[in-house]
Amino acid sequence: MSSTITAKSITRAKRLSGSVRMPGDKSISHRYAMLAAIAQGTSKIHSFAESADCQSTLDCLKKLGVRIERQGSDVTIEGVGFDGLKASSEALDAGNSGSTIRMLSGILSGQPFRTVIGGDASLSRRPMKRIIAPLTRMGARIQSSEGGLPPLTIEGGNLVPIRYELPVASAQVKTAVLFAGLYAKGVTEVVEPHPTRDHSEIALRQFGVEIGHEGQAISVRGRSELRAQELTVPGDISSVAFFLVAGLLVPGSDLTFHDIGLNPTRIAILDFLRSISGDISVLSSESRSGELVGSVRVQAGTLGGGEIPVEMVPGLIDELPVLAVLGTQTEDGLTFRGAQELRVKESDRIAAVADNLRRMGTDVEEFPDGMRIAGKQRLHGAEISSYGDHRIAMAFSIAGLVADGVTTIDDSDCVRISFPSFFETLARTAE
Ligand code: S3P
């Protein structure tokens, strides 16, 4: 019998096949939208992410006086120029989106007015001291709820440049400081402990801003004018990750993805899967507006396993939930450490993954900063708790494709945060 896939229940799949289109990259869409808003002139963005998070960014920008039109995945943004944002009479709502609140706070810190920005229950539990510290050093006055939690009240203006050594590898924090640096007189510099995704640097250059990069230090010169652009967002490799894992695990599968972002700071997932014998090939790649884009093919096969090298963990942070699911089907199991950041994502992803793997009958050990998952395990269909977290819902939908019986996902609608068409795409590719 073929797999039955609805937004709520999943059964074992015979195989997955075909050519799959993925939604536009969430990380890149946020950045293009924010920079287009403060650029001079009208930008057009194609293949803008379907993600609810990216819509939150557009809605916040509209409240700051930016005219935005959206027709499906085509977004037109009338840039208001460097000093053109207007104070919002209402609080900005970042929804579930850590990227929106953290990165936009950088721009808000440069504005000579006060803004309140908050979000949903999950966002209201996420740490903001990591942006409050550097933005305050630059001269912004930021109030938060107790413990450095949202909502934030930001009074900006008159920023000074800083050199900031990031205590945690975070592209969102790096971006917040670089975006604030646009509004400071002089050169602002951010030093990363490990390289993180560099979409902000690429996008800033694309919009005409000079960016320095020396070793682990990235710098931006303030008061550089941004010019409007026409850009196409590549497909989201973090969404592809779910299908890569499904393609590797379900026997006989053969899937191809076109127009996928292959930025070197995002492809740790490809490198890691290949290192455990995953049959993945990059069929083509080219540079588009500074971002590498290409086609990828995956075919099912036997997988090794082992320990994810700790230096690879920051580059795999969004993919770890689905890699944990994959670990159960490997020869040697899978272990990862150094991933304490997973505990402060949309949910505590270490606890959520461990709970759901156990529900499916799996042997798993939880560490404060990671987990050990035994290999060659038989998964049983189970009632999965998504914890309202899109990546948990999608990771365990993939688990359902290789489990006995029926897997049900509660609040499966949360996939709209990054991939609203996830279940339709899965149903189309799976037999
Ligand atoms: C993102 C950076 C990462 C990632 C998030 C998106 C970005 O977060 O987990 O999904 O677009 O910069 P951190 O900056 O907290 O590592």
Short mmCIF file of C-alpha atoms and ligand atoms in Angstrom, two decimals:
data_model
loop_
_atom_site.label_atom_id
_atom_site.label_comp_id
_atom_site.label_asym_id
_atom_site.label_seq_id
_atom_site.Cartn_x
_atom_site.Cartn_y
_atom_site.Cartn_z
CA MET A 1 0.00 0.00 0.00
CA SER A 2 1.23 3.54 -0.74
CA SER A 3 1.85 6.07 1.99
CA THR A 4 -1.09 8.13 3.17
CA ILE A 5 -0.03 11.67 3.95
CA THR A 6 -2.24 14.37 5.29
CA ALA A 7 -1.29 17.31 7.44
CA LYS A 8 -2.04 15.14 10.46
CA SER A 9 -1.22 11.53 9.72
CA ILE A 10 1.57 9.71 7.91
CA THR A 11 2.20 6.06 7.07
CA ARG A 12 5.20 4.17 5.69
CA ALA A 13 6.24 5.23 2.16
CA LYS A 14 7.25 2.80 -0.61
CA ARG A 15 9.52 5.36 -2.27
CA LEU A 16 9.89 9.08 -2.99
CA SER A 17 10.64 10.29 -6.48
CA GLY A 18 10.49 13.24 -8.81
CA SER A 19 11.73 16.74 -9.25
CA VAL A 20 10.84 18.97 -6.31
CA ARG A 21 10.56 22.75 -6.09
CA MET A 22 11.32 24.25 -2.72
CA PRO A 23 10.09 27.54 -1.27
CA GLY A 24 12.44 30.53 -1.23
CA ASP A 25 15.06 30.65 1.49
CA LYS A 26 13.75 32.11 4.74
CA SER A 27 17.06 33.60 5.92
CA ILE A 28 17.74 35.35 2.61
CA SER A 29 14.14 36.61 2.25
CA HIS A 30 14.26 38.38 5.64
CA ARG A 31 17.50 40.12 4.72
CA TYR A 32 16.43 41.18 1.23
CA ALA A 33 13.19 42.62 2.63
CA MET A 34 14.88 44.60 5.42
CA LEU A 35 17.58 46.02 3.17
CA ALA A 36 15.12 46.82 0.36
CA ALA A 37 13.06 48.79 2.91
CA ILE A 38 15.92 51.16 3.73
CA ALA A 39 17.31 51.32 0.17
CA GLN A 40 16.77 54.16 -2.25
CA GLY A 41 14.24 53.13 -4.92
CA THR A 42 11.91 50.21 -5.60
CA SER A 43 13.20 46.66 -5.20
CA LYS A 44 11.60 43.57 -6.69
CA ILE A 45 12.13 40.25 -4.96
CA HIS A 46 11.15 37.02 -6.73
CA SER A 47 10.64 33.60 -5.11
CA PHE A 48 10.24 35.33 -1.74
CA ALA A 49 9.79 32.71 1.01
CA GLU A 50 6.25 31.39 1.63
CA SER A 51 7.18 31.32 5.31
CA ALA A 52 4.91 32.97 7.91
CA ASP A 53 8.10 34.29 9.56
CA CYS A 54 9.03 36.25 6.44
CA GLN A 55 5.50 37.61 6.23
CA SER A 56 6.03 38.85 9.82
CA THR A 57 9.06 40.77 8.59
CA LEU A 58 7.02 42.35 5.76
CA ASP A 59 4.23 43.27 8.20
CA CYS A 60 6.68 44.92 10.60
CA LEU A 61 8.24 46.92 7.76
CA LYS A 62 4.79 48.07 6.62
CA LYS A 63 4.11 49.38 10.13
CA LEU A 64 7.31 51.41 9.81
CA GLY A 65 5.85 53.18 6.78
CA VAL A 66 7.25 51.04 3.95
CA ARG A 67 4.94 50.32 1.00
CA ILE A 68 5.03 46.65 0.11
CA GLU A 69 3.02 44.74 -2.45
CA ARG A 70 2.96 40.99 -2.58
CA GLN A 71 1.62 38.79 -5.37
CA GLY A 72 2.34 35.20 -4.48
CA SER A 73 6.09 34.92 -4.25
CA ASP A 74 6.78 38.26 -6.00
CA VAL A 75 7.30 41.11 -3.56
CA THR A 76 7.76 44.77 -4.49
CA ILE A 77 9.22 47.04 -1.82
CA GLU A 78 9.32 50.80 -2.19
CA GLY A 79 12.46 51.67 -0.29
CA VAL A 80 12.16 54.74 1.94
CA GLY A 81 15.89 55.44 1.95
CA PHE A 82 18.28 55.40 4.80
CA ASP A 83 16.44 57.86 7.06
CA GLY A 84 12.90 57.30 5.80
CA LEU A 85 11.37 54.84 8.30
CA LYS A 86 8.51 56.26 10.38
CA ALA A 87 7.64 55.58 14.01
CA SER A 88 4.88 53.00 14.37
CA SER A 89 1.90 53.91 16.53
CA GLU A 90 1.43 50.23 17.38
CA ALA A 91 3.85 47.58 18.63
CA LEU A 92 5.51 45.53 15.88
CA ASP A 93 4.57 41.84 15.89
CA ALA A 94 7.43 39.51 14.94
CA GLY A 95 5.15 36.48 15.42
CA ASN A 96 7.26 33.33 15.88
CA SER A 97 10.30 34.81 14.18
CA GLY A 98 13.60 35.15 16.03
CA SER A 99 15.22 36.43 12.83
CA THR A 100 12.68 39.25 12.53
CA ILE A 101 13.01 40.55 16.08
CA ARG A 102 16.80 40.16 16.29
CA MET A 103 17.80 41.48 12.88
CA LEU A 104 15.21 44.25 12.71
CA SER A 105 16.32 45.43 16.17
CA GLY A 106 19.61 46.35 14.54
CA ILE A 107 17.84 48.69 12.12
CA LEU A 108 15.48 49.98 14.83
CA SER A 109 18.50 50.89 16.96
CA GLY A 110 19.49 53.35 14.26
CA GLN A 111 16.13 55.17 14.24
CA PRO A 112 15.57 58.43 16.13
CA PHE A 113 12.25 57.14 17.56
CA ARG A 114 10.90 54.55 19.91
CA THR A 115 9.62 51.15 18.75
CA VAL A 116 8.08 48.27 20.67
CA ILE A 117 8.60 44.83 19.11
CA GLY A 118 7.35 41.50 20.45
CA GLY A 119 5.87 38.23 19.28
CA ASP A 120 4.03 35.02 20.15
CA ALA A 121 4.41 32.86 23.29
CA SER A 122 7.40 30.93 21.89
CA LEU A 123 9.22 34.10 20.82
CA SER A 124 8.51 35.65 24.22
CA ARG A 125 10.68 32.93 25.80
CA ARG A 126 13.68 33.44 23.52
CA PRO A 127 16.87 35.16 24.74
CA MET A 128 17.46 38.72 23.54
CA LYS A 129 20.37 39.75 25.81
CA ARG A 130 22.61 38.61 22.97
CA ILE A 131 21.43 41.55 20.85
CA ILE A 132 20.66 43.94 23.70
CA ALA A 133 24.32 43.88 24.85
CA PRO A 134 26.00 44.99 21.60
CA LEU A 135 23.20 47.34 20.50
CA THR A 136 23.29 49.06 23.90
CA ARG A 137 27.05 49.48 23.57
CA MET A 138 26.39 51.22 20.26
CA GLY A 139 24.10 53.70 22.02
CA ALA A 140 20.57 52.26 21.67
CA ARG A 141 18.37 52.31 24.77
CA ILE A 142 16.60 48.97 25.01
CA GLN A 143 14.17 47.74 27.63
CA SER A 144 13.03 44.14 27.78
CA SER A 145 10.89 41.92 29.95
CA GLU A 146 12.64 40.36 32.92
CA GLY A 147 15.58 38.17 31.95
CA GLY A 148 16.15 39.91 28.63
CA LEU A 149 13.01 38.50 27.00
CA PRO A 150 10.68 40.15 24.45
CA PRO A 151 8.88 42.45 24.01
CA LEU A 152 11.65 44.97 23.49
CA THR A 153 11.27 48.74 23.59
CA ILE A 154 14.01 50.28 21.48
CA GLU A 155 14.92 53.96 21.42
CA GLY A 156 17.56 54.45 18.79
CA GLY A 157 19.66 57.09 17.15
CA ASN A 158 23.18 58.54 17.45
CA LEU A 159 24.94 55.20 17.28
CA VAL A 160 28.68 54.80 17.66
CA PRO A 161 30.64 52.07 15.88
CA ILE A 162 31.99 49.16 17.94
CA ARG A 163 34.17 46.10 17.55
CA TYR A 164 32.13 43.19 18.89
CA GLU A 165 33.32 39.68 19.59
CA LEU A 166 30.29 37.40 19.41
CA PRO A 167 30.08 35.22 22.52
CA VAL A 168 27.88 32.68 20.62
CA ALA A 169 28.11 31.88 16.91
CA SER A 170 24.88 33.50 15.71
CA ALA A 171 24.17 34.92 12.28
CA GLN A 172 21.16 36.78 13.67
CA VAL A 173 23.28 38.62 16.23
CA LYS A 174 26.03 39.31 13.69
CA THR A 175 23.37 40.76 11.39
CA ALA A 176 21.79 42.91 14.11
CA VAL A 177 25.18 44.53 14.79
CA LEU A 178 26.03 44.98 11.09
CA PHE A 179 22.60 46.50 10.37
CA ALA A 180 23.00 48.88 13.33
CA GLY A 181 26.50 49.60 12.00
CA LEU A 182 24.88 51.03 8.88
CA TYR A 183 23.60 53.83 11.12
CA ALA A 184 26.85 54.49 13.04
CA LYS A 185 29.49 56.97 11.89
CA GLY A 186 32.65 54.95 11.16
CA VAL A 187 33.44 51.26 10.89
CA THR A 188 31.61 48.63 12.95
CA GLU A 189 33.27 45.25 13.23
CA VAL A 190 31.93 41.86 14.32
CA VAL A 191 34.24 38.95 15.14
CA GLU A 192 32.76 35.45 14.93
CA PRO A 193 33.92 32.46 16.99
CA HIS A 194 32.95 30.18 14.04
CA PRO A 195 31.82 31.30 10.61
CA THR A 196 28.01 31.53 10.43
CA ARG A 197 25.74 31.97 7.41
CA ASP A 198 26.94 35.02 5.48
CA HIS A 199 23.75 36.04 3.66
CA SER A 200 23.80 39.48 5.31
CA GLU A 201 27.28 40.24 4.04
CA ILE A 202 26.34 39.09 0.53
CA ALA A 203 23.04 41.00 0.54
CA LEU A 204 24.66 44.18 1.88
CA ARG A 205 27.24 44.07 -0.94
CA GLN A 206 24.44 43.46 -3.42
CA PHE A 207 22.65 46.59 -2.19
CA GLY A 208 25.88 48.56 -2.70
CA VAL A 209 27.41 48.60 0.79
CA GLU A 210 31.13 47.97 1.22
CA ILE A 211 31.79 45.03 3.52
CA GLY A 212 35.23 44.08 4.86
CA HIS A 213 36.10 40.48 5.70
CA GLU A 214 39.42 39.63 7.31
CA GLY A 215 39.81 36.29 9.04
CA GLN A 216 36.80 35.98 11.37
CA ALA A 217 36.15 39.76 11.40
CA ILE A 218 33.43 41.36 9.28
CA SER A 219 33.13 45.12 9.02
CA VAL A 220 30.71 47.66 7.63
CA ARG A 221 31.16 51.39 7.08
CA GLY A 222 28.23 53.39 8.40
CA ARG A 223 26.10 55.85 6.45
CA SER A 224 26.59 54.03 3.14
CA GLU A 225 23.63 54.54 0.81
CA LEU A 226 21.76 51.38 -0.27
CA ARG A 227 20.45 51.08 -3.83
CA ALA A 228 17.27 49.17 -4.78
CA GLN A 229 17.73 45.76 -6.46
CA GLU A 230 15.88 43.11 -8.42
CA LEU A 231 16.66 39.76 -6.80
CA THR A 232 15.55 36.13 -6.88
CA VAL A 233 15.69 34.14 -3.66
CA PRO A 234 17.18 30.64 -4.00
CA GLY A 235 15.28 27.58 -2.69
CA ASP A 236 15.73 26.93 1.03
CA ILE A 237 18.32 24.23 1.73
CA SER A 238 17.03 23.93 5.31
CA SER A 239 13.67 22.87 3.84
CA VAL A 240 15.39 20.57 1.34
CA ALA A 241 17.05 18.87 4.33
CA PHE A 242 13.80 17.09 5.26
CA PHE A 243 13.50 15.68 1.77
CA LEU A 244 17.19 14.74 1.61
CA VAL A 245 16.74 12.65 4.74
CA ALA A 246 13.50 11.14 3.41
CA GLY A 247 15.20 10.38 0.09
CA LEU A 248 18.11 8.65 1.81
CA LEU A 249 15.93 6.62 4.19
CA VAL A 250 13.02 5.40 2.07
CA PRO A 251 14.35 2.51 -0.09
CA GLY A 252 14.34 3.08 -3.85
CA SER A 253 13.92 6.87 -3.57
CA ASP A 254 15.37 9.26 -6.15
CA LEU A 255 14.68 12.99 -5.81
CA THR A 256 16.05 16.07 -7.59
CA PHE A 257 15.83 19.66 -6.35
CA HIS A 258 16.38 22.66 -8.60
CA ASP A 259 17.32 26.27 -7.83
CA ILE A 260 18.51 25.46 -4.33
CA GLY A 261 20.74 27.81 -2.34
CA LEU A 262 24.19 26.23 -2.07
CA ASN A 263 25.93 28.99 -0.13
CA PRO A 264 29.06 27.35 1.37
CA THR A 265 28.00 28.46 4.88
CA ARG A 266 24.74 26.47 4.53
CA ILE A 267 25.80 23.20 2.92
CA ALA A 268 27.18 21.44 6.00
CA ILE A 269 24.09 19.24 5.65
CA LEU A 270 25.30 17.99 2.25
CA ASP A 271 28.86 17.49 3.53
CA PHE A 272 27.74 15.62 6.60
CA LEU A 273 25.30 13.34 4.80
CA ARG A 274 27.95 12.48 2.23
CA SER A 275 30.46 11.76 5.01
CA ILE A 276 28.18 8.96 6.25
CA SER A 277 27.82 7.55 2.70
CA GLY A 278 24.69 9.46 1.68
CA ASP A 279 24.28 9.30 -2.11
CA ILE A 280 23.95 13.03 -2.82
CA SER A 281 25.24 14.80 -5.90
CA VAL A 282 25.33 18.46 -6.86
CA LEU A 283 24.29 18.41 -10.52
CA SER A 284 25.03 22.07 -11.30
CA SER A 285 25.78 25.36 -9.59
CA GLU A 286 26.15 29.00 -10.52
CA SER A 287 26.40 32.34 -8.77
CA ARG A 288 23.27 34.48 -8.67
CA SER A 289 23.41 37.89 -6.98
CA GLY A 290 26.38 36.66 -4.95
CA GLU A 291 24.64 33.48 -3.75
CA LEU A 292 25.50 30.03 -5.15
CA VAL A 293 22.44 28.27 -6.57
CA GLY A 294 22.17 24.79 -8.10
CA SER A 295 20.53 21.39 -8.43
CA VAL A 296 20.93 18.49 -6.04
CA ARG A 297 20.01 14.81 -6.40
CA VAL A 298 19.56 12.27 -3.61
CA GLN A 299 19.18 8.50 -3.84
CA ALA A 300 18.43 6.04 -1.05
CA GLY A 301 21.16 3.82 0.39
CA THR A 302 22.78 2.44 3.52
CA LEU A 303 24.14 5.06 5.90
CA GLY A 304 27.06 4.86 8.33
CA GLY A 305 26.61 7.20 11.30
CA GLY A 306 28.93 8.16 14.16
CA GLU A 307 29.58 11.51 15.82
CA ILE A 308 28.94 14.88 14.19
CA PRO A 309 32.21 16.83 14.51
CA VAL A 310 31.57 19.64 17.00
CA GLU A 311 32.90 22.29 14.62
CA MET A 312 30.18 21.30 12.12
CA VAL A 313 27.37 21.80 14.64
CA PRO A 314 26.76 25.58 14.19
CA GLY A 315 26.37 25.02 10.43
CA LEU A 316 23.86 22.21 11.01
CA ILE A 317 21.88 23.81 13.82
CA ASP A 318 18.53 23.95 11.98
CA GLU A 319 19.00 20.46 10.54
CA LEU A 320 19.77 18.60 13.78
CA PRO A 321 16.15 17.54 14.52
CA VAL A 322 15.83 15.74 11.19
CA LEU A 323 19.39 14.37 11.49
CA ALA A 324 18.38 12.86 14.84
CA VAL A 325 15.54 11.05 13.06
CA LEU A 326 18.01 9.87 10.40
CA GLY A 327 20.33 8.64 13.18
CA THR A 328 17.81 5.94 14.17
CA GLN A 329 18.15 4.36 10.70
CA THR A 330 21.96 4.45 10.42
CA GLU A 331 24.28 1.49 10.96
CA ASP A 332 26.18 3.09 13.85
CA GLY A 333 23.69 5.56 15.35
CA LEU A 334 24.37 9.27 15.70
CA THR A 335 25.81 11.45 18.45
CA PHE A 336 26.17 15.21 18.63
CA ARG A 337 27.45 17.57 21.34
CA GLY A 338 28.06 21.33 21.51
CA ALA A 339 24.49 22.09 20.43
CA GLN A 340 23.19 23.88 23.57
CA GLU A 341 21.75 26.56 21.26
CA LEU A 342 19.11 23.99 20.26
CA ARG A 343 17.54 24.44 23.68
CA VAL A 344 16.60 28.07 22.93
CA LYS A 345 15.12 27.71 19.45
CA GLU A 346 11.36 27.83 18.70
CA SER A 347 11.15 24.99 21.25
CA ASP A 348 13.76 23.22 23.38
CA ARG A 349 14.65 21.06 20.40
CA ILE A 350 16.82 18.58 22.34
CA ALA A 351 13.95 17.81 24.74
CA ALA A 352 11.35 17.79 21.93
CA VAL A 353 13.38 15.42 19.74
CA ALA A 354 14.21 13.07 22.64
CA ASP A 355 10.56 12.95 23.77
CA ASN A 356 9.25 12.17 20.29
CA LEU A 357 11.97 9.62 19.48
CA ARG A 358 11.01 7.79 22.70
CA ARG A 359 7.34 7.95 21.71
CA MET A 360 8.36 6.07 18.56
CA GLY A 361 10.12 3.44 20.66
CA THR A 362 13.70 4.63 20.15
CA ASP A 363 16.69 4.32 22.45
CA VAL A 364 18.05 7.84 23.00
CA GLU A 365 20.31 9.51 25.54
CA GLU A 366 19.95 13.23 26.20
CA PHE A 367 22.89 15.51 27.15
CA PRO A 368 22.66 19.18 28.16
CA ASP A 369 24.19 20.05 24.77
CA GLY A 370 23.27 17.16 22.52
CA MET A 371 22.14 13.56 22.26
CA ARG A 372 23.12 10.02 21.41
CA ILE A 373 20.73 8.06 19.21
CA ALA A 374 21.11 4.33 18.73
CA GLY A 375 21.18 3.08 15.12
CA LYS A 376 19.26 0.32 13.28
CA GLN A 377 16.05 0.92 15.21
CA ARG A 378 12.52 0.00 14.28
CA LEU A 379 10.28 3.04 14.61
CA HIS A 380 6.67 2.66 15.70
CA GLY A 381 3.99 5.06 14.54
CA ALA A 382 3.09 7.33 17.45
CA GLU A 383 1.30 10.51 18.45
CA ILE A 384 3.94 13.19 17.98
CA SER A 385 3.96 16.48 19.84
CA SER A 386 5.25 19.22 17.53
CA TYR A 387 5.71 21.56 20.52
CA GLY A 388 4.37 24.15 18.07
CA ASP A 389 7.77 24.01 16.34
CA HIS A 390 7.86 23.70 12.54
CA ARG A 391 11.13 21.80 12.38
CA ILE A 392 9.94 19.23 14.95
CA ALA A 393 6.67 18.68 13.02
CA MET A 394 8.55 18.17 9.73
CA ALA A 395 11.33 15.99 11.18
CA PHE A 396 8.80 13.57 12.69
CA SER A 397 6.69 13.52 9.55
CA ILE A 398 9.80 12.12 7.86
CA ALA A 399 10.14 9.60 10.71
CA GLY A 400 6.54 8.55 9.95
CA LEU A 401 7.58 7.56 6.40
CA VAL A 402 9.83 4.81 7.77
CA ALA A 403 7.74 3.78 10.81
CA ASP A 404 5.31 0.91 11.31
CA GLY A 405 1.68 1.98 11.63
CA VAL A 406 0.35 5.51 11.69
CA THR A 407 2.18 8.61 12.91
CA THR A 408 0.10 11.62 13.86
CA ILE A 409 1.45 15.13 14.36
CA ASP A 410 -0.35 17.55 16.65
CA ASP A 411 -0.57 21.23 15.59
CA SER A 412 0.95 20.26 12.25
CA ASP A 413 -0.13 23.65 10.93
CA CYS A 414 3.02 25.09 12.52
CA VAL A 415 4.91 24.05 9.35
CA ARG A 416 3.63 27.33 7.88
CA ILE A 417 6.44 29.07 9.83
CA SER A 418 8.96 27.95 7.20
CA PHE A 419 7.26 25.64 4.68
CA PRO A 420 3.45 25.99 4.34
CA SER A 421 3.31 23.54 1.41
CA PHE A 422 5.36 20.86 3.19
CA PHE A 423 2.61 18.21 3.44
CA GLU A 424 1.40 18.77 -0.14
CA THR A 425 4.98 18.49 -1.41
CA LEU A 426 5.54 15.31 0.60
CA ALA A 427 2.26 13.79 -0.62
CA ARG A 428 3.24 14.58 -4.23
CA THR A 429 6.63 12.90 -4.01
CA ALA A 430 5.82 9.86 -1.86
CA GLU A 431 4.14 6.64 -2.96
C1 S3P B 1 19.31 32.33 11.16
C2 S3P B 1 20.33 32.01 12.01
C3 S3P B 1 20.26 30.86 12.93
C4 S3P B 1 19.18 29.88 12.52
C5 S3P B 1 17.88 30.57 12.21
C6 S3P B 1 18.07 31.56 11.07
C7 S3P B 1 19.50 33.48 10.27
O1 S3P B 1 19.95 31.33 14.23
O2 S3P B 1 18.99 28.90 13.52
O3 S3P B 1 16.91 29.60 11.83
O4 S3P B 1 18.71 33.66 9.31
O5 S3P B 1 20.44 34.25 10.49
P1 S3P B 1 21.09 31.89 15.24
O6 S3P B 1 21.55 33.20 14.73
O7 S3P B 1 20.38 32.03 16.56
O8 S3P B 1 22.17 30.86 15.26
#
